[in-house]
Amino acid sequence: AEDGKRMPLPVALRILCEGCRGLGAAHEAKDDEGNSLALVHRDFTPDNVHVGVNGEVKVIDFGIAKTANWGSGTEPGTLKGKFFYMSPEMILAKPVDHRADIFAAGVMLYEQMCGRRPFTGNSVDEVVMKIAEGKLQPPSTFDPSLPRALEAVCLTALNRNPDSRFQTMGVFIDAMEMVGGEAQLATNDEVAAYVSHLFPQTDKQRETLRKARAADPSVPGLKPEDFGASPPQGLPAALGDSPLPATAQSPIRAAQQLAT
């Protein structure tokens, strides 16, 4: 973003789908008796989706997650997570289930499609009011070239009514994977190549961490190359840096300023 460039859509979609796949598994988790935990992350944001140089995606920080049997230790009605990604039901202190995480995934999809968040404003109150009212502009408003099928997927995930959203992460993932064309998901190898391109092996911190992990005696049999010592060579031309539409630059800066 600092260079006026955006992550290629195929790479962004693969990362989002894999993050949703991991969180979907958490949604379906059961206790020792086989009862559903009904887990909700409640803070599914880009900060909590990590990507390795091997293309592997992990969802982290379940610090404010809740299940059917235990909460997060915070008072009912308290806003939790980062407000840009909060669902209307969270803001309005209504019952919250896993579909709030699907809404957050829709916010991330919207960001990657058009270079700005769906709900912005000059104050926290203005943003949360827009979320509660479901006021947003279709992604094609900012980038008319976007596939309409992908736009429909995004708007379904962002529906104000949880019953009108995708009901599971699996269905949401299937919908994204079916769009195809210019929205065809990148492969894990292509994601790995892109991440290695952004964070080359010359990065001192990464190299130090790699050596420490490779020397970890608690995990026998691991070799340095298991941790990215030999990243994929070259970046496919189709996955080069994509230009950031001029219409998206100002809203991004405004959203970043509001977030800080």
Coordinates of C-alpha atoms in Angstrom, one line a residue:
A1 CA 0.0 0.0 0.0
E2 CA 2.9 2.4 0.8
D3 CA 4.1 1.8 -2.8
G4 CA 0.7 2.3 -4.3
K5 CA 0.4 -1.4 -5.0
R6 CA -2.1 -4.1 -4.0
M7 CA -1.8 -7.8 -3.4
P8 CA -2.8 -9.8 -6.5
L9 CA -6.4 -10.9 -6.1
P10 CA -5.7 -14.7 -6.7
V11 CA -3.1 -14.6 -3.8
A12 CA -5.5 -12.7 -1.5
L13 CA -8.3 -15.1 -2.2
R14 CA -6.2 -18.1 -1.5
I15 CA -5.0 -16.7 1.8
L16 CA -8.5 -15.7 2.8
C17 CA -10.0 -19.1 1.8
E18 CA -7.3 -21.0 3.8
G19 CA -7.9 -18.7 6.8
C20 CA -11.6 -19.4 6.6
R21 CA -11.0 -23.1 6.2
G22 CA -9.0 -23.1 9.5
L23 CA -11.6 -21.0 11.3
G24 CA -14.4 -23.2 9.9
A25 CA -12.7 -26.2 11.5
A26 CA -12.8 -24.3 14.8
H27 CA -16.4 -23.5 14.3
E28 CA -17.1 -27.3 14.0
A29 CA -15.1 -28.3 17.0
K30 CA -16.7 -30.6 19.6
D31 CA -16.0 -31.3 23.3
D32 CA -15.0 -34.7 24.7
E33 CA -18.6 -35.8 24.8
G34 CA -19.2 -34.9 21.1
N35 CA -21.2 -31.7 21.8
S36 CA -20.6 -28.7 19.6
L37 CA -18.5 -26.0 21.3
A38 CA -20.2 -23.4 19.1
L39 CA -16.9 -21.4 19.0
V40 CA -16.9 -17.9 17.7
H41 CA -13.5 -16.1 17.1
R42 CA -14.9 -12.6 17.3
D43 CA -11.6 -11.0 16.2
F44 CA -11.1 -12.4 12.7
T45 CA -9.1 -9.7 11.1
P46 CA -6.0 -9.4 8.8
D47 CA -3.8 -9.0 11.8
N48 CA -4.8 -12.5 12.9
V49 CA -4.2 -14.2 9.6
H50 CA -0.6 -15.2 9.3
V51 CA 1.1 -16.5 6.1
G52 CA 4.4 -18.4 6.0
V53 CA 7.0 -18.5 3.3
N54 CA 5.8 -22.0 2.5
G55 CA 2.3 -20.6 1.7
E56 CA 0.8 -22.1 4.8
V57 CA -2.0 -19.9 6.4
K58 CA -2.8 -19.8 10.1
V59 CA -5.5 -18.1 12.1
I60 CA -4.2 -16.9 15.5
D61 CA -5.4 -15.1 18.7
F62 CA -8.5 -16.7 20.0
G63 CA -8.1 -14.4 23.1
I64 CA -11.7 -13.1 22.9
A65 CA -13.3 -16.2 21.4
K66 CA -16.4 -17.6 23.1
T67 CA -18.1 -21.0 23.0
A68 CA -21.5 -22.3 24.1
N69 CA -20.0 -23.3 27.5
W70 CA -17.6 -20.4 28.4
G71 CA -17.2 -16.8 27.5
S72 CA -14.2 -14.5 27.1
G73 CA -14.4 -13.0 30.6
T74 CA -15.7 -9.7 29.4
E75 CA -19.0 -8.0 30.3
P76 CA -22.1 -8.7 28.1
G77 CA -22.6 -5.9 25.6
T78 CA -19.0 -4.8 25.5
L79 CA -17.6 -4.2 22.0
K80 CA -15.0 -6.9 21.3
G81 CA -12.4 -7.1 18.5
K82 CA -11.5 -4.4 16.0
F83 CA -14.6 -2.4 15.2
F84 CA -14.0 -2.3 11.4
Y85 CA -14.7 -6.0 11.2
M86 CA -17.5 -6.3 13.8
S87 CA -20.8 -7.6 12.6
P88 CA -24.1 -5.7 13.1
E89 CA -25.2 -8.1 15.8
M90 CA -22.0 -7.6 17.8
I91 CA -22.5 -3.8 17.7
L92 CA -26.1 -4.0 18.6
A93 CA -25.4 -6.5 21.5
K94 CA -27.6 -9.2 20.0
P95 CA -26.8 -12.9 20.2
V96 CA -23.6 -13.7 18.3
D97 CA -22.7 -17.0 16.6
H98 CA -20.2 -18.2 14.0
R99 CA -21.9 -16.1 11.3
A100 CA -20.3 -13.0 12.9
D101 CA -16.9 -14.4 11.8
I102 CA -18.3 -14.9 8.2
F103 CA -19.2 -11.2 8.2
A104 CA -15.6 -10.4 9.2
A105 CA -14.4 -12.5 6.4
G106 CA -16.7 -10.6 4.0
V107 CA -15.1 -7.3 5.2
M108 CA -11.6 -8.7 4.4
L109 CA -12.9 -9.9 1.0
Y110 CA -14.3 -6.4 0.3
E111 CA -10.9 -4.9 1.2
Q112 CA -9.0 -7.1 -1.2
M113 CA -11.4 -6.5 -4.0
C114 CA -11.5 -2.7 -4.1
G115 CA -8.7 -1.4 -1.8
R116 CA -10.8 0.0 1.0
R117 CA -13.0 -1.1 3.8
P118 CA -16.8 -1.3 3.3
F119 CA -17.6 0.8 6.4
T120 CA -15.5 3.9 7.0
G121 CA -16.1 7.2 8.7
N122 CA -14.5 10.1 10.6
S123 CA -15.2 8.6 14.0
V124 CA -15.8 5.2 15.7
D125 CA -19.4 6.1 16.2
E126 CA -19.9 6.9 12.5
V127 CA -18.3 3.6 11.4
V128 CA -20.3 1.4 13.8
M129 CA -23.5 3.2 12.9
K130 CA -22.9 2.4 9.2
I131 CA -22.2 -1.3 10.1
A132 CA -25.4 -1.5 12.2
E133 CA -27.4 0.0 9.4
G134 CA -25.7 -2.1 6.7
K135 CA -24.8 0.9 4.6
L136 CA -22.1 0.1 2.1
Q137 CA -21.3 0.6 -1.6
P138 CA -20.8 -2.4 -3.9
P139 CA -17.1 -3.1 -4.6
S140 CA -17.7 -2.4 -8.3
T141 CA -18.3 1.2 -7.4
F142 CA -14.5 1.5 -6.8
D143 CA -13.3 -1.1 -9.4
P144 CA -15.9 -1.7 -12.2
S145 CA -13.7 -4.5 -13.6
L146 CA -14.3 -6.8 -10.7
P147 CA -16.2 -10.1 -11.4
R148 CA -19.9 -9.6 -10.6
A149 CA -20.0 -13.2 -9.2
L150 CA -17.3 -12.4 -6.7
E151 CA -19.1 -9.2 -5.8
A152 CA -22.3 -11.1 -5.1
V153 CA -20.3 -13.5 -2.8
C154 CA -18.9 -10.6 -0.9
L155 CA -22.2 -8.8 -0.4
T156 CA -23.9 -12.0 0.7
A157 CA -21.2 -12.4 3.4
L158 CA -21.8 -8.8 4.5
N159 CA -25.6 -9.1 4.7
R160 CA -26.9 -7.2 7.8
N161 CA -29.1 -10.2 8.6
P162 CA -27.1 -13.3 9.8
D163 CA -29.8 -15.6 8.3
S164 CA -29.2 -14.1 4.9
R165 CA -25.4 -14.7 4.9
F166 CA -23.6 -17.9 4.1
Q167 CA -24.4 -20.1 6.9
T168 CA -21.0 -21.9 7.2
M169 CA -17.4 -21.1 6.3
G170 CA -17.5 -24.1 4.0
V171 CA -20.3 -22.7 1.8
F172 CA -18.5 -19.3 1.7
I173 CA -15.3 -20.9 0.6
D174 CA -17.1 -23.0 -2.1
A175 CA -18.7 -19.8 -3.4
M176 CA -15.3 -18.0 -3.7
E177 CA -13.7 -21.0 -5.4
M178 CA -16.5 -21.3 -8.0
V179 CA -16.0 -17.8 -9.4
G180 CA -12.9 -18.6 -11.4
G181 CA -11.5 -16.5 -14.2
E182 CA -9.4 -13.6 -13.0
A183 CA -10.6 -14.6 -9.5
Q184 CA -9.1 -18.1 -9.8
L185 CA -7.4 -18.8 -6.5
A186 CA -3.6 -18.9 -6.5
T187 CA -1.9 -22.2 -5.6
N188 CA -0.1 -22.6 -2.3
D189 CA 3.2 -22.5 -4.2
E190 CA 2.3 -19.2 -5.8
V191 CA 1.4 -17.8 -2.4
A192 CA 4.8 -19.0 -1.1
A193 CA 6.6 -17.4 -4.0
Y194 CA 4.8 -14.1 -3.4
V195 CA 5.5 -14.1 0.3
S196 CA 9.2 -14.9 -0.3
H197 CA 9.3 -12.1 -2.9
L198 CA 8.0 -9.6 -0.2
F199 CA 10.3 -11.0 2.6
P200 CA 13.5 -12.2 1.0
Q201 CA 16.0 -14.5 2.7
T202 CA 18.3 -11.5 3.3
D203 CA 15.9 -10.3 6.0
K204 CA 18.0 -10.6 9.2
Q205 CA 15.2 -11.2 11.6
R206 CA 13.7 -14.0 9.4
E207 CA 17.1 -15.6 9.0
T208 CA 17.7 -15.6 12.8
L209 CA 14.3 -17.2 13.4
R210 CA 14.9 -19.8 10.8
K211 CA 18.2 -20.8 12.3
A212 CA 16.7 -21.0 15.8
R213 CA 13.8 -23.2 14.6
A214 CA 16.1 -25.5 12.6
A215 CA 18.2 -26.0 15.7
D216 CA 15.3 -26.7 17.9
P217 CA 16.1 -30.1 19.6
S218 CA 12.4 -30.6 20.6
V219 CA 11.4 -31.3 17.0
P220 CA 13.6 -34.1 15.7
G221 CA 14.2 -34.6 12.0
L222 CA 13.7 -31.0 10.9
K223 CA 16.1 -29.5 8.4
P224 CA 16.8 -25.8 7.6
E225 CA 14.9 -26.1 4.3
D226 CA 11.8 -27.0 6.2
F227 CA 11.6 -23.4 7.4
G228 CA 12.1 -21.6 4.1
A229 CA 15.8 -21.9 3.6
S230 CA 15.1 -22.6 -0.1
P231 CA 12.1 -20.5 -1.1
P232 CA 10.5 -20.9 -4.5
Q233 CA 12.6 -19.2 -7.1
G234 CA 11.1 -16.4 -9.1
L235 CA 7.6 -14.9 -9.0
P236 CA 5.1 -15.8 -11.7
A237 CA 4.4 -12.7 -13.9
A238 CA 0.7 -13.1 -13.2
L239 CA 1.4 -12.7 -9.4
G240 CA 3.4 -9.5 -9.7
D241 CA 2.4 -6.3 -7.8
S242 CA -1.0 -5.1 -9.0
P243 CA -1.5 -1.3 -9.4
L244 CA -3.7 0.3 -6.8
P245 CA -6.7 2.0 -8.4
A246 CA -6.6 5.8 -7.9
T247 CA -10.1 5.7 -6.4
A248 CA -8.9 3.4 -3.6
Q249 CA -5.9 5.3 -2.4
S250 CA -7.5 8.1 -0.4
P251 CA -10.1 5.8 1.4
I252 CA -7.2 3.5 2.4
R253 CA -5.3 6.3 3.9
A254 CA -8.4 7.6 5.6
A255 CA -9.2 4.2 7.0
Q256 CA -5.6 3.8 8.3
Q257 CA -5.7 7.1 10.0
L258 CA -9.0 6.3 11.6
A259 CA -7.7 2.9 12.7
T260 CA -4.8 4.6 14.5

